PDB file of C-alpha atoms and ligand atoms in Angstrom:
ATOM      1  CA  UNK A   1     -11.747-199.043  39.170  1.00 96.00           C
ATOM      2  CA  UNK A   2     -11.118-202.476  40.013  1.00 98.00           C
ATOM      3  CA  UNK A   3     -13.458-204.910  37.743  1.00 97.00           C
ATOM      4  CA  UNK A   4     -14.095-207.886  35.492  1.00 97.00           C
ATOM      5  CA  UNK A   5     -11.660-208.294  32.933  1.00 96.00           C
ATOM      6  CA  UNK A   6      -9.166-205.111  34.161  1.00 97.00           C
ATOM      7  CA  UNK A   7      -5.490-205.768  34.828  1.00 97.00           C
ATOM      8  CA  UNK A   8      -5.032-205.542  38.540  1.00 97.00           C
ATOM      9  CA  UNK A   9      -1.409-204.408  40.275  1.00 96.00           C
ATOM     10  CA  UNK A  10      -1.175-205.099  43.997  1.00 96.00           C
ATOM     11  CA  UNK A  11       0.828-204.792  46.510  1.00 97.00           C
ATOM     12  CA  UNK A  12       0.433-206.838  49.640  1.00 97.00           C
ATOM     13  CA  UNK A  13       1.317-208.681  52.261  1.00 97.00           C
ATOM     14  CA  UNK A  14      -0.477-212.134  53.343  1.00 97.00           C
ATOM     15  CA  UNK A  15      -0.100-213.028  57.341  1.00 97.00           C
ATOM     16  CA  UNK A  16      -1.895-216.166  58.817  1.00 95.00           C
ATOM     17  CA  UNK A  17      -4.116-216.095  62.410  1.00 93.00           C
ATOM     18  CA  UNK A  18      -0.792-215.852  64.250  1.00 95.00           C
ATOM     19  CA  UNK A  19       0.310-212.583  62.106  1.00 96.00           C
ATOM     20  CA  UNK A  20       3.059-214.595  60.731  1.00 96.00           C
ATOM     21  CA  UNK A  21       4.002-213.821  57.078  1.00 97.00           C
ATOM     22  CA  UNK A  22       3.192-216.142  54.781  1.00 94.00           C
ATOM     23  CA  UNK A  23       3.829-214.186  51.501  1.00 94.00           C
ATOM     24  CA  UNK A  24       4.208-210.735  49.833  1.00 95.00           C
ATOM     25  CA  UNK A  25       5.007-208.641  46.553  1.00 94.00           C
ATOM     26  CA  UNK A  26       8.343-208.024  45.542  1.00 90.00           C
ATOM     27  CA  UNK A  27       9.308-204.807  46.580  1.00 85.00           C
ATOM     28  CA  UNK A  28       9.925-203.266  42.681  1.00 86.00           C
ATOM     29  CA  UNK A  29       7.472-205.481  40.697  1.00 88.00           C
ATOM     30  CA  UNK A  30       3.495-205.746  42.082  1.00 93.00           C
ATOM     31  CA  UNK A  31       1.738-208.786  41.364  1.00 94.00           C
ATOM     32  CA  UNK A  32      -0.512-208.684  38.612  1.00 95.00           C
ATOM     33  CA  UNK A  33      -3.697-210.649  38.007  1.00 95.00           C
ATOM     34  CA  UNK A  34      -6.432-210.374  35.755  1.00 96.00           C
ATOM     35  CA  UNK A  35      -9.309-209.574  37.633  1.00 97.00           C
ATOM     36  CA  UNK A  36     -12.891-211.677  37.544  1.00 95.00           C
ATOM     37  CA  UNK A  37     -11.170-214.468  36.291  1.00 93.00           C
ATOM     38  CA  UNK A  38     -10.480-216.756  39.566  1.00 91.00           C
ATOM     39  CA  UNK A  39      -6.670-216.160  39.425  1.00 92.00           C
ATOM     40  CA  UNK A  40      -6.664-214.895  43.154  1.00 95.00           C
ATOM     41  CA  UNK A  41      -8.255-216.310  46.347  1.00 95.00           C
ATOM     42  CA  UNK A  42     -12.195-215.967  45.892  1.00 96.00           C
ATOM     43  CA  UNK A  43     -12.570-213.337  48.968  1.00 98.00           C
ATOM     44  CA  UNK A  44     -10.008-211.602  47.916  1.00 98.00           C
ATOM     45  CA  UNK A  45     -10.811-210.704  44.781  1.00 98.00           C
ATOM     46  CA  UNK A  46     -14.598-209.843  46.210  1.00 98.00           C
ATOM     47  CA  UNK A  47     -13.110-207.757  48.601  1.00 98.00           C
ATOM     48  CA  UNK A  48     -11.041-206.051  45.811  1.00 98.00           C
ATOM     49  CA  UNK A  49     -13.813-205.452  43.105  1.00 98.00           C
ATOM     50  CA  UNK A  50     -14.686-201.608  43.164  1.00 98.00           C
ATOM     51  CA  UNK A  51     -11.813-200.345  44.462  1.00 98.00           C
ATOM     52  CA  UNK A  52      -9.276-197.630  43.132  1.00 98.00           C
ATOM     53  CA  UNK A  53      -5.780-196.288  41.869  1.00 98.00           C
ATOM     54  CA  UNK A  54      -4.022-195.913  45.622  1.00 98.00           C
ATOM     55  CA  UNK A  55      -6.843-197.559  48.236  1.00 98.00           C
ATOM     56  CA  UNK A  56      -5.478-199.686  50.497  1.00 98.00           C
ATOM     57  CA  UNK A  57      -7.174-202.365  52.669  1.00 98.00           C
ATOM     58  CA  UNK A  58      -7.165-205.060  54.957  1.00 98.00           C
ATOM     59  CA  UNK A  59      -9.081-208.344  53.900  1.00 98.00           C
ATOM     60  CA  UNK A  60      -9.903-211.062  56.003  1.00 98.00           C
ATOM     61  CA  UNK A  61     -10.628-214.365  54.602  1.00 98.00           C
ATOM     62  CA  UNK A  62     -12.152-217.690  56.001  1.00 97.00           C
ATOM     63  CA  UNK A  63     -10.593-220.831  54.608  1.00 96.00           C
ATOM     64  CA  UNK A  64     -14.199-221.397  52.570  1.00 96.00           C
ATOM     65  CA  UNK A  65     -13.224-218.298  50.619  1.00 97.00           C
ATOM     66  CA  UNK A  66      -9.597-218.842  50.759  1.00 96.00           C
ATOM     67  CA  UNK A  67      -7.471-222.218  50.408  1.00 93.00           C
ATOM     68  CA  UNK A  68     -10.795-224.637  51.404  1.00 92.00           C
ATOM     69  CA  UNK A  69     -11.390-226.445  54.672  1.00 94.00           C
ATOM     70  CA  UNK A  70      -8.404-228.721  55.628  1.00 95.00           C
ATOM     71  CA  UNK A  71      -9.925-232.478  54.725  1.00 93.00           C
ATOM     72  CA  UNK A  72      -8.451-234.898  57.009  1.00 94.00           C
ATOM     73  CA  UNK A  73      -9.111-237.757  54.108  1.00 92.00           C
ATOM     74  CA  UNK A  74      -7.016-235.998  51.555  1.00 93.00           C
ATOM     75  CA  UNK A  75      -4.091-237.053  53.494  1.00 95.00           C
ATOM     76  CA  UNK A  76      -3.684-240.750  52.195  1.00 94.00           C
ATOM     77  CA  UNK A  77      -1.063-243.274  51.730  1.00 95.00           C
ATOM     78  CA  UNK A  78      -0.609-245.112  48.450  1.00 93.00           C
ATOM     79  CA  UNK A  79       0.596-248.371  47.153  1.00 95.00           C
ATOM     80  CA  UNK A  80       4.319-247.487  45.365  1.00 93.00           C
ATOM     81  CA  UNK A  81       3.148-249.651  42.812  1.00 92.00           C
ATOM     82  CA  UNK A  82       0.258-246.766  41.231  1.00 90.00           C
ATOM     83  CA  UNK A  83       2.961-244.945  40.440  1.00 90.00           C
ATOM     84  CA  UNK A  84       5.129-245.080  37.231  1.00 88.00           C
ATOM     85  CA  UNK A  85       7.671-247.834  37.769  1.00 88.00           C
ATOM     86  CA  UNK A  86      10.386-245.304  36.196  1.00 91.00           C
ATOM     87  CA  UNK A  87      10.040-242.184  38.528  1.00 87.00           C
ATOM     88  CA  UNK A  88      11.454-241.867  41.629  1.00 90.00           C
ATOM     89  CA  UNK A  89       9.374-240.663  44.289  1.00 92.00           C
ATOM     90  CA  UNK A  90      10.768-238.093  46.498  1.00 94.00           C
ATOM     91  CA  UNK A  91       8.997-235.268  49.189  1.00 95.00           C
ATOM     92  CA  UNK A  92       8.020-232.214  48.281  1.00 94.00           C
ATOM     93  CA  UNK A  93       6.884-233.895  44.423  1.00 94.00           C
ATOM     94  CA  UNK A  94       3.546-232.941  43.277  1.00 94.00           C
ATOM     95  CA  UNK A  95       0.777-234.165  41.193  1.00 91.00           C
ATOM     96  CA  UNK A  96      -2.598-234.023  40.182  1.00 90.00           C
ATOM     97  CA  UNK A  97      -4.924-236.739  40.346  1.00 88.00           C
ATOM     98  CA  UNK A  98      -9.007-236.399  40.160  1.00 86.00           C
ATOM     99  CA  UNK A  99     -10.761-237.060  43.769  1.00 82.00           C
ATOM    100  CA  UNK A 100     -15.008-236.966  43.336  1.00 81.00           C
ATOM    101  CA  UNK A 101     -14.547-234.851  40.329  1.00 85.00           C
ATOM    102  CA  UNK A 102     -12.389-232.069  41.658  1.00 80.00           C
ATOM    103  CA  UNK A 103      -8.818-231.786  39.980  1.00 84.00           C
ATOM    104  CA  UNK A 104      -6.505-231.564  42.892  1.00 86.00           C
ATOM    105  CA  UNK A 105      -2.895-231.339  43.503  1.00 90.00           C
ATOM    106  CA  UNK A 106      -1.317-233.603  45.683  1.00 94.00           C
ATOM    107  CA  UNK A 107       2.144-233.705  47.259  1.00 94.00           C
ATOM    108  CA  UNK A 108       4.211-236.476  48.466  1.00 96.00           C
ATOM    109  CA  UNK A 109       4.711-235.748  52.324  1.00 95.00           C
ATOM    110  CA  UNK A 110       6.554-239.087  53.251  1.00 96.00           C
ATOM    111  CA  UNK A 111       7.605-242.476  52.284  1.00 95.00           C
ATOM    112  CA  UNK A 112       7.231-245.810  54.102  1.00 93.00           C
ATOM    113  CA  UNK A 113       8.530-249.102  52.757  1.00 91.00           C
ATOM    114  CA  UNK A 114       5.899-249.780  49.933  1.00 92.00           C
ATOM    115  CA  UNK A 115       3.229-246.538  50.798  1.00 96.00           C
ATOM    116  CA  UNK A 116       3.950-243.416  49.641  1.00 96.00           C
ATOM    117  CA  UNK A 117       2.320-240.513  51.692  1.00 97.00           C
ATOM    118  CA  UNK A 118       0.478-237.969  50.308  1.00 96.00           C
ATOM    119  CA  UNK A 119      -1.296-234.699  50.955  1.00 96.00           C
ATOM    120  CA  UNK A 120      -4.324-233.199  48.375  1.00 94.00           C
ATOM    121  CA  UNK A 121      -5.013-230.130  50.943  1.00 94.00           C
ATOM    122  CA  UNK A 122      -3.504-227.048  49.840  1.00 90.00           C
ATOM    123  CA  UNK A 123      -0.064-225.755  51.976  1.00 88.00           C
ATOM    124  CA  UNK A 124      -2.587-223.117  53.619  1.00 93.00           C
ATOM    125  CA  UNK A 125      -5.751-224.922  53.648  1.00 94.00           C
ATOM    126  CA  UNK A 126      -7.988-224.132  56.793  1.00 95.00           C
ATOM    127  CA  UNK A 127      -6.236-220.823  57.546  1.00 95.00           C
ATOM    128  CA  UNK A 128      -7.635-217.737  57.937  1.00 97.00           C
ATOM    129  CA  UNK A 129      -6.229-215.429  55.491  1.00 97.00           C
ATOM    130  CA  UNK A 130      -5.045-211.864  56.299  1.00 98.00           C
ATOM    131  CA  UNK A 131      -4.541-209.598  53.257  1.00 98.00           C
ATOM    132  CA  UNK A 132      -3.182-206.034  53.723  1.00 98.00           C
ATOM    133  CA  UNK A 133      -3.378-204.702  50.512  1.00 98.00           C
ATOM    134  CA  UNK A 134      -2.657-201.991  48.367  1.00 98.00           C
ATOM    135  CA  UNK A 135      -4.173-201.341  44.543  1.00 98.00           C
ATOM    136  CA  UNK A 136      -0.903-200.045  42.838  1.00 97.00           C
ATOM    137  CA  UNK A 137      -2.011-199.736  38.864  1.00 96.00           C
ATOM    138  CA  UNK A 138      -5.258-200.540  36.592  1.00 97.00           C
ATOM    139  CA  UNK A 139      -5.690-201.031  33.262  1.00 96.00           C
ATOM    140  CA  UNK A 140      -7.219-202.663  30.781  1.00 96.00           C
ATOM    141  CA  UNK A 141      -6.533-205.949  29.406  1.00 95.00           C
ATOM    142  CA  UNK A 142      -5.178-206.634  25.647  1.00 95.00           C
ATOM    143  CA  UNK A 143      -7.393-208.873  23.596  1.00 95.00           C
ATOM    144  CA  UNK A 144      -4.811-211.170  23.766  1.00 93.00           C
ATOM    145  CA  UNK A 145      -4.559-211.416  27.651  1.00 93.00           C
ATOM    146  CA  UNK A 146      -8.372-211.580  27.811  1.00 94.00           C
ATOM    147  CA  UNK A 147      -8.004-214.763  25.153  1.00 93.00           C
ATOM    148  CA  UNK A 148      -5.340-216.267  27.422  1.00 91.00           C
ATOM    149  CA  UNK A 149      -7.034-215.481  30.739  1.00 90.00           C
ATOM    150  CA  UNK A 150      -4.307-214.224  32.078  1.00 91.00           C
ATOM    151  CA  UNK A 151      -1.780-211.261  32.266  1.00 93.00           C
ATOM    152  CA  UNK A 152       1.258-210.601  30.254  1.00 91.00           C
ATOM    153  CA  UNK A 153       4.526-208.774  30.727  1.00 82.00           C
ATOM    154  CA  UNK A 154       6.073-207.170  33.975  1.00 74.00           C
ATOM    155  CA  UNK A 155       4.787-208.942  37.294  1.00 70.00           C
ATOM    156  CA  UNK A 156       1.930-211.563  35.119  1.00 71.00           C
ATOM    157  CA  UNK A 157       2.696-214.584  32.820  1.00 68.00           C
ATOM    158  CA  UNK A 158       6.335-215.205  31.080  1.00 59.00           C
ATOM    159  CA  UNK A 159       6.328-216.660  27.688  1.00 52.00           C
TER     160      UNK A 159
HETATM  161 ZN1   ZN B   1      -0.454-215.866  27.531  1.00 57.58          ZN
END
């Protein structure tokens, strides 16, 4: 059964509002997560506690227990100058800075003269998420997976 602490195999296949597909297993290797332990979208991994070697479901899930809320003030231009003088700043790079205590990524989404555009909201925040889901294998973690918080060997973490 699917609970705190076991190592969780899925198989799914994530499709925004529009049933376009946003993301999904490889076909020979699940994805594997350790379960209870935040690695997976919150309402997902509510909707998965409980469940069992070959159960399948559908999960829908609101941006609050998804991605977040899209926040129109995480989208911000900033002075070149706060970054480091030796790094060139391209689209698409990421980083994290601290906004009212939260850790958050941001990416570069543009560049204008001397302001570099960037974006803290998450590529799917304020989309409803739609999980179809299958549970494909359970077991229990190592004591070494449980120290790491997270799962090792095929379809988890690579050392
Ligand atoms: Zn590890």
């Amino acid at each position: 059964m699917v609970k705190k602490d076991a190592v969780v195999s899925l198989s799914y296949t994530l499709k925004n509002a529009e049933g376009q597909e946003l993301d999904k297993s490889s076909p020979d290797q699940p994805f594997a997560y350790l379960h209870g332990n935040h690695q997976i979208v919150p309402g997902l991994e509510n909707a998965l506690e409980g469940m069992l070697v070959g159960d399948k479901k559908e999960v829908t899930v609101p941006p609050a227990e998804g991605y977040g809320e899209f926040v129109e003030g995480l989208q911000m231009d900033i002075e070149r100058s706060n970054f480091p003088q030796d790094v060139e700043i391209q689209p698409g790079m990421q980083f994290s800075a601290e906004v009212g205590g939260d850790n958050r990524v941001f990416t570069v989404t543009g560049l204008e003269g001397e302001k570099v555009q960037v974006d803290g909201n998450h590529p799917l925040a304020g989309q409803t998420l739609h999980f179809n889901v299958e549970v494909v294998e359970i077991r229990d973690a190592t004591q070494e997976e449980l120290q790491h918080g997270h799962v090792h060997g095929p379809g988890g973490h690579h050392h």
